[in-house]
Short mmCIF file of C-alpha atoms in Angstrom, two decimals:
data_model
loop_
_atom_site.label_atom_id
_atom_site.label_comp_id
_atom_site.label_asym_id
_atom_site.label_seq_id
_atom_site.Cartn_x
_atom_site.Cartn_y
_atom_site.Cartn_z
CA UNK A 1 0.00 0.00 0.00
CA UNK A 2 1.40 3.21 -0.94
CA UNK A 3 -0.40 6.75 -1.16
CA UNK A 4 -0.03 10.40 -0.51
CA UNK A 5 -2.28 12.61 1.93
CA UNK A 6 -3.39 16.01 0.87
CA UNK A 7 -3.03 18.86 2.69
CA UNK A 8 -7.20 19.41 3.98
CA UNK A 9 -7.35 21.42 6.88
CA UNK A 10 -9.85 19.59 8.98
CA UNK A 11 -13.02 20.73 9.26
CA UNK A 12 -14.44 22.09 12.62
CA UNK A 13 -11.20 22.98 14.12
CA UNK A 14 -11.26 26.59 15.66
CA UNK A 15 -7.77 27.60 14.71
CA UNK A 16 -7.50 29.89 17.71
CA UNK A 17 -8.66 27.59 20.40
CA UNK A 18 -7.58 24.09 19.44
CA UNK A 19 -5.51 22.65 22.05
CA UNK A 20 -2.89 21.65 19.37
CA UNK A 21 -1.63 25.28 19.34
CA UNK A 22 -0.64 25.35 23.29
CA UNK A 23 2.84 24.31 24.08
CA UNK A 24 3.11 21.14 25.78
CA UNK A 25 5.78 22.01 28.26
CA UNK A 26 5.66 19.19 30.05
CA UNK A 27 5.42 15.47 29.65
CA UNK A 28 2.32 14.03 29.31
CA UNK A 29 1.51 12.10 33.14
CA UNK A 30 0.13 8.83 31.53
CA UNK A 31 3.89 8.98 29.89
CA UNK A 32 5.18 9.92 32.77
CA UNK A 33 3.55 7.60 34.88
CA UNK A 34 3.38 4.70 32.54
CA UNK A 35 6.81 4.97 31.14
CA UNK A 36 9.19 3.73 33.84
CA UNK A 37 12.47 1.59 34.26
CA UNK A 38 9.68 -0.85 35.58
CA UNK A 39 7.98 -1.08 32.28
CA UNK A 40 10.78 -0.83 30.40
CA UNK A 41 11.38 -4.67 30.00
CA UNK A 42 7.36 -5.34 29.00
CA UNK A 43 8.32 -2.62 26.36
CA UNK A 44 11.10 -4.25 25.18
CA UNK A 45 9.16 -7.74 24.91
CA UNK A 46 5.75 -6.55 23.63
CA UNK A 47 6.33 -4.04 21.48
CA UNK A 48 6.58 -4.86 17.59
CA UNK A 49 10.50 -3.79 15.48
CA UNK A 50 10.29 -2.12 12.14
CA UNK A 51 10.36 -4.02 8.84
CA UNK A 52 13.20 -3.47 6.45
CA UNK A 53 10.54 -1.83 3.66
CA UNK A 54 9.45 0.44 6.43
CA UNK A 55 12.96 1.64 7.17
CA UNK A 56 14.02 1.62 3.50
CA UNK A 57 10.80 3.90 2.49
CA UNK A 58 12.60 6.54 5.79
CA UNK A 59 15.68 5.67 3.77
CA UNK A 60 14.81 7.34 0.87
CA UNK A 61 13.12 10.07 2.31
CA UNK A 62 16.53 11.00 4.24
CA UNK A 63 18.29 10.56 0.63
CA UNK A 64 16.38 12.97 -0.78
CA UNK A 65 16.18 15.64 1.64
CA UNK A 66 19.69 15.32 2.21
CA UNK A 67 21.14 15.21 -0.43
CA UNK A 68 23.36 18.10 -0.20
CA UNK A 69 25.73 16.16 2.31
CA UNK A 70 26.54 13.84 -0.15
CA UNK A 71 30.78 14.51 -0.76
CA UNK A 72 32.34 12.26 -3.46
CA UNK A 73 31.05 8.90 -2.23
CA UNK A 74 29.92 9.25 1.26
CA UNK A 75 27.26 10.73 2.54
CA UNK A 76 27.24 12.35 5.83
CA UNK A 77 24.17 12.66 7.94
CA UNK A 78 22.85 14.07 11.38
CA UNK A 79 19.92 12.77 12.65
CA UNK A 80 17.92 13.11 15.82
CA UNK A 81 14.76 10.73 17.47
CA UNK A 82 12.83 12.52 19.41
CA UNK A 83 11.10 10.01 22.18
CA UNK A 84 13.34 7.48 21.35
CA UNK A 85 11.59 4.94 24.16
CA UNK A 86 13.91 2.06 24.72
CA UNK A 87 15.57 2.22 21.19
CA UNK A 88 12.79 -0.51 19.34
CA UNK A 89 13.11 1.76 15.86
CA UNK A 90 16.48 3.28 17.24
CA UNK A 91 18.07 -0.20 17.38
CA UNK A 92 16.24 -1.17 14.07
CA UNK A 93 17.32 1.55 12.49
CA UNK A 94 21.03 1.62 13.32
CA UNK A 95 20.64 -2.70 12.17
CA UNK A 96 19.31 -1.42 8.59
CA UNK A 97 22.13 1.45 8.02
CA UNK A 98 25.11 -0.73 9.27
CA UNK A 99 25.54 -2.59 5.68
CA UNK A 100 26.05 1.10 3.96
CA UNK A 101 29.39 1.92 3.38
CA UNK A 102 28.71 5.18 1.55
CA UNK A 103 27.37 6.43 5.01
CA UNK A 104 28.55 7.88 7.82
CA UNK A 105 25.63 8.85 10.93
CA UNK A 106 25.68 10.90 13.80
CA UNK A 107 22.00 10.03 15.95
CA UNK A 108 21.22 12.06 18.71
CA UNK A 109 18.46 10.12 20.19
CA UNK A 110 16.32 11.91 22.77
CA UNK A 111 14.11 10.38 25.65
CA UNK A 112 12.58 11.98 28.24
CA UNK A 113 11.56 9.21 30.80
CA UNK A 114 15.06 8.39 33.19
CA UNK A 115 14.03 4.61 33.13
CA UNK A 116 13.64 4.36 29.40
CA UNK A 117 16.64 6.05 28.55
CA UNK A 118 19.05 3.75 30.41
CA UNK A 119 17.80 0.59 28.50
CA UNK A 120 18.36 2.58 25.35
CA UNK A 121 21.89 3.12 26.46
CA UNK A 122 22.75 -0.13 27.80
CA UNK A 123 22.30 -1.19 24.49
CA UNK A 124 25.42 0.90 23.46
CA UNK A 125 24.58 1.42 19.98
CA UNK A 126 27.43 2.35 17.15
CA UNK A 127 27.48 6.42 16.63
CA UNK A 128 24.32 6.82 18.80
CA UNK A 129 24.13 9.35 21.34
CA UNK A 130 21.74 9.49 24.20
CA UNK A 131 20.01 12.30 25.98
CA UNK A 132 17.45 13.86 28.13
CA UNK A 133 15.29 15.84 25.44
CA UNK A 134 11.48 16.81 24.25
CA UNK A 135 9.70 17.98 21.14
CA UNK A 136 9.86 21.13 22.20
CA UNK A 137 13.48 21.55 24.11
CA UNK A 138 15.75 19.15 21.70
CA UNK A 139 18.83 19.37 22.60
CA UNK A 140 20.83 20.65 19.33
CA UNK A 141 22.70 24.38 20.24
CA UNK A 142 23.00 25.60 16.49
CA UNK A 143 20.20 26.23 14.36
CA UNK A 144 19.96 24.53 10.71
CA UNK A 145 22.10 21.25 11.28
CA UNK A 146 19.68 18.49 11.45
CA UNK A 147 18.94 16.38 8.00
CA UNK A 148 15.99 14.00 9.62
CA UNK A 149 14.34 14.26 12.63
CA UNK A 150 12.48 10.92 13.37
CA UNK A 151 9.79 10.02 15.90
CA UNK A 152 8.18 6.69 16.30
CA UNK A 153 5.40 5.47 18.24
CA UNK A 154 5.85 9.04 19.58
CA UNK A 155 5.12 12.20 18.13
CA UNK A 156 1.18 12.05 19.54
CA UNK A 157 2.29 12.33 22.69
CA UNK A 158 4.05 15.91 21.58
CA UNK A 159 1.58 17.47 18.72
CA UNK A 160 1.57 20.64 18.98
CA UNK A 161 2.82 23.89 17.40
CA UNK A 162 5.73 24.59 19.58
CA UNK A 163 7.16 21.13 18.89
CA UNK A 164 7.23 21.90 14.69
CA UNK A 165 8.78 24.85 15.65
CA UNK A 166 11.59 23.84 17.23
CA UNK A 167 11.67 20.51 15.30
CA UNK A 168 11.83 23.28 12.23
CA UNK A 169 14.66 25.26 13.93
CA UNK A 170 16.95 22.21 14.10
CA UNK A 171 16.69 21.08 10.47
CA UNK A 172 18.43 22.10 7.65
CA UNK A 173 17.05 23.79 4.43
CA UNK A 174 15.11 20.61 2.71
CA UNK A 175 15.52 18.26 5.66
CA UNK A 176 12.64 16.20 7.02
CA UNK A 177 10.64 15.43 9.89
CA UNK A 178 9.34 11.86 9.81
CA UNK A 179 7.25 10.12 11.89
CA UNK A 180 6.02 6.07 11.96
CA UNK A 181 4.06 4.00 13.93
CA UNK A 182 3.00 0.47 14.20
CA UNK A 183 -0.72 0.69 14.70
CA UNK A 184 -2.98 -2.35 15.25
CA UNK A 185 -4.90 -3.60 11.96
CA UNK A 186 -8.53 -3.13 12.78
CA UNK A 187 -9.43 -5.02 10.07
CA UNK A 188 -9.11 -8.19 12.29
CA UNK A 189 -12.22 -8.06 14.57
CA UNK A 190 -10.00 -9.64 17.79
CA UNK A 191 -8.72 -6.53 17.06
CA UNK A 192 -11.45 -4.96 17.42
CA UNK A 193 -12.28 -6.21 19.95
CA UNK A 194 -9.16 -5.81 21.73
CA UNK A 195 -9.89 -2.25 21.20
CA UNK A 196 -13.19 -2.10 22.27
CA UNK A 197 -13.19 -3.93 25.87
CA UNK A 198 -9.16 -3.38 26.90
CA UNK A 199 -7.96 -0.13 25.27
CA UNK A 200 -11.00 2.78 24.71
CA UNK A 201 -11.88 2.18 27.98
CA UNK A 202 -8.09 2.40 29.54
CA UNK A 203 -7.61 5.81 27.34
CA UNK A 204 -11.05 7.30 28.41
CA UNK A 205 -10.17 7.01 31.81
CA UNK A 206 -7.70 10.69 31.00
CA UNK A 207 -8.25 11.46 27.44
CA UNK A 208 -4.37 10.27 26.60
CA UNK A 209 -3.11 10.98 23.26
CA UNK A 210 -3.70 8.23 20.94
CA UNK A 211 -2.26 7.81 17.88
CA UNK A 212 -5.48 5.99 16.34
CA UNK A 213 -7.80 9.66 16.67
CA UNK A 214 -5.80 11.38 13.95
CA UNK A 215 -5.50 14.51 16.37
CA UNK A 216 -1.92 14.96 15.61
CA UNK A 217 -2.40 15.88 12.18
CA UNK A 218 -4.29 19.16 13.24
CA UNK A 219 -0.71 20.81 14.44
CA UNK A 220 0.44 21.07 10.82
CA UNK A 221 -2.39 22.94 9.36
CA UNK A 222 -1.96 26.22 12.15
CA UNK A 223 -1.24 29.19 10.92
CA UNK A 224 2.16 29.64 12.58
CA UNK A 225 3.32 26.14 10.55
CA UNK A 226 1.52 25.81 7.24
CA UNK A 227 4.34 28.01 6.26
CA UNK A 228 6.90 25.86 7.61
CA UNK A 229 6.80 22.87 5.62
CA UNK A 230 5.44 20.85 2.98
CA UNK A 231 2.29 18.73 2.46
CA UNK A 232 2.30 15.85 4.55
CA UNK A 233 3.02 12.62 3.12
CA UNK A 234 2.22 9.18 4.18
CA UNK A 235 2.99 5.54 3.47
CA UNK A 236 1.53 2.46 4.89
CA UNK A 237 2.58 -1.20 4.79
CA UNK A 238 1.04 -4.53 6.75
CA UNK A 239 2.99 -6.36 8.97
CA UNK A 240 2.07 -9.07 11.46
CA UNK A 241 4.70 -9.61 14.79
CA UNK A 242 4.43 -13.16 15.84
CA UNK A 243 5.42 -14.76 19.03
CA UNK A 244 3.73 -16.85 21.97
CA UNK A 245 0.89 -15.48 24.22
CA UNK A 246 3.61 -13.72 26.22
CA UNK A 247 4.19 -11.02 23.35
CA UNK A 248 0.41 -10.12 23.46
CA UNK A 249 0.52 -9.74 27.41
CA UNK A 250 3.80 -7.76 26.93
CA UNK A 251 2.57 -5.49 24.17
CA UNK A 252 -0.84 -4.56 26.54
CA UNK A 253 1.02 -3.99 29.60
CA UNK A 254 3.78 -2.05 27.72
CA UNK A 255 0.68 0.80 27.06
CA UNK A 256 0.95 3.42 29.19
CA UNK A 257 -2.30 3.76 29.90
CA UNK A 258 -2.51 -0.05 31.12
CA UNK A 259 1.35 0.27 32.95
CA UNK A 260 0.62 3.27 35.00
CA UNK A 261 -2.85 1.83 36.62
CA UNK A 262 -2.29 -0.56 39.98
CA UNK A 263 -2.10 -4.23 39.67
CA UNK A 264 -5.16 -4.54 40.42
CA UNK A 265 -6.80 -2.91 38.05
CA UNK A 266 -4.37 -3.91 35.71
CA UNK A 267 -5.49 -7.35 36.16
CA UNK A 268 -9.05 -6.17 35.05
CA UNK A 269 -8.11 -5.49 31.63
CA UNK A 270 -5.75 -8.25 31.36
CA UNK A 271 -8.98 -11.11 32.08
CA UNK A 272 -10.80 -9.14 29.23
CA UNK A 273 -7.65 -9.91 27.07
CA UNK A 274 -7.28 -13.17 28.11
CA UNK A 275 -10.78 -13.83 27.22
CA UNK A 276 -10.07 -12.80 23.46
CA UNK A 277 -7.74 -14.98 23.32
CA UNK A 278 -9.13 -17.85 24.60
CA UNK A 279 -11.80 -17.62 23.04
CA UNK A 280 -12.43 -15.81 19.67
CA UNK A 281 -12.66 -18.05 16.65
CA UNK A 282 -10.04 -15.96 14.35
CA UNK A 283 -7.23 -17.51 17.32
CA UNK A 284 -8.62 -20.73 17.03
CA UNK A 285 -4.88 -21.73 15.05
CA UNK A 286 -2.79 -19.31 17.10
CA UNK A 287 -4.12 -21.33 20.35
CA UNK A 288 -3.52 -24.63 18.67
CA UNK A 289 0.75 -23.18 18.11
CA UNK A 290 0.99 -21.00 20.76
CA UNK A 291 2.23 -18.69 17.51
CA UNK A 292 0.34 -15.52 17.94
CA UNK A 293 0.38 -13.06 15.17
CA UNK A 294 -0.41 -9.48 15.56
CA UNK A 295 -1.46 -7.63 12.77
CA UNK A 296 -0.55 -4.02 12.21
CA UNK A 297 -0.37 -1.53 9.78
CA UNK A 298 2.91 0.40 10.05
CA UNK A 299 2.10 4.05 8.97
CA UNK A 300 5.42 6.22 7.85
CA UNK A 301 4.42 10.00 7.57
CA UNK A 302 6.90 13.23 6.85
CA UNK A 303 6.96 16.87 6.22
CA UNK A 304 9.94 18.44 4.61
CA UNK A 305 11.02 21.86 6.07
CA UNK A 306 10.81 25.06 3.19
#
């Protein structure tokens, strides 16, 4: 699946009172709260890598926009993640690049939450720095120097105008902001269902940002950043992440809106889960293997600056 978005603004959105154009100054509390050394390991477990197509399609984006750092045969690129979790894309990413000899990387990858950030650098990735950072303090001093800026699984937790802004400041003339997520296929109703008895009801508890309502587009059609970049693009591609019950567990309790609750209630949602999967007639072969497959769609979208 491949297509291209066009630039709409959404309809109904009161451009001087939608949330989207308040700086969020602060991290989210469900983040906060749900994003902790202790969840780091069900984070680790549950939570789905990037395919080789996905990273490929970023690939080419970052070729293009970048282009001008290209000297004889090498080209030379700076690059910054911004909520770079425990390093699931950062690690995949670094894995797809390592086979190019014709390029040389320096990643600044940014995470705010303490416990998250030391898994990411235990895992002492080649020419991969990490920091303390935020959409909308990232920690680059000079202006202009940035080719790609990359969130994943991420940016709706930081959609707003003051985050373009400074993710705008940092790049360079033509360089891009991308951002991907793996999202659940709906088109599975255990899926659905999933959805429906586990997850609305876990988000509704706060509103917290999902990436599912399509909210975070609404930041790039303000007035303050239409002018800032181009149309936004997007690309999507199926993938299913298989592995035993465990994975599923992982990938639920890995949501911060699950994580942060007490055990107790935790358990609530995990016997609705439990129930799906013991029961609904699309696992009937997954039970039978103890092979679980997850279907998602992973969704790569990007701006590139003017």
């Amino acid at each position: 699946m491949n297509r291209l978005s066009r630039r709409v603004i959404p309809q109904g959105i009161n451009m001087r009172r939608a949330p989207f154009l308040q700086p969020r100054a602060t991290v989210h509390d469900s983040a906060k709260d749900g994003f902790t050394a202790s969840s780091a390991a069900s984070y680790e477990k549950g939570r789905p890598e990037y395919t080789e197509e996905s990273l490929q399609q970023l690939m080419n984006v970052l070729r293009v926009s970048g282009d001008h750092r290209v000297t004889g045969n090498t080209a030379k690129y700076n690059i910054v993640e911004l909520g770079a979790g425990t390093g699931k894309f950062t690690q995949s990413f670094i894995r797809h690049v390592a086979p190019l000899s014709d390029l040389q990387l320096r990643y600044l990858a940014t995470e705010p939450s303490e416990g998250f950030r030391a898994t990411l650098a235990a895992k002492k990735l080649p020419n991969v720095v990490v920091a303390d950072g935020t959409g909308t303090r990232i920690p680059v001093h000079n202006d202009g120097e940035v080719d790609l800026v990359v969130a994943a699984q991420a940016f709706h937790w930081m959609d707003t105008v003051a985050t373009l802004q400074e993710i705008h400041r940092v790049l360079a003339p033509r360089g891009a902001f991308a951002m991907i997520w793996n999202t659940y296929d709906y088109s599975f109703d255990w899926l659905r269902q999933l959805d429906r008895q586990v997850l609305t009801p876990a988000y509704d508890l706060d509103g917290t940002p999902r990436q599912q309502s399509e909210e975070w587009r609404k930041c790039f059609f303000a007035p303050e950043t239409l002018p800032l970049f181009s149309a936004l693009h997007s690309w999507y591609s199926p993938y299913v992440h298989t592995g035993t019950r465990d994975v599923v567990l992982n990938r639920i309790a890995s949501t911060s809106v699950i994580a942060k609750l007490p055990e107790a209630e935790q358990q609530k949602y995990f016997a609705r889960l439990n129930h799906i999967l013991d029961t609904h007639p699309e696992l009937a072969t997954a039970r039978e293997t103890q092979q679980f497959g997850v279907p998602y769609v992973t969704h790569l979208a990007w701006v590139v600056k003017r």
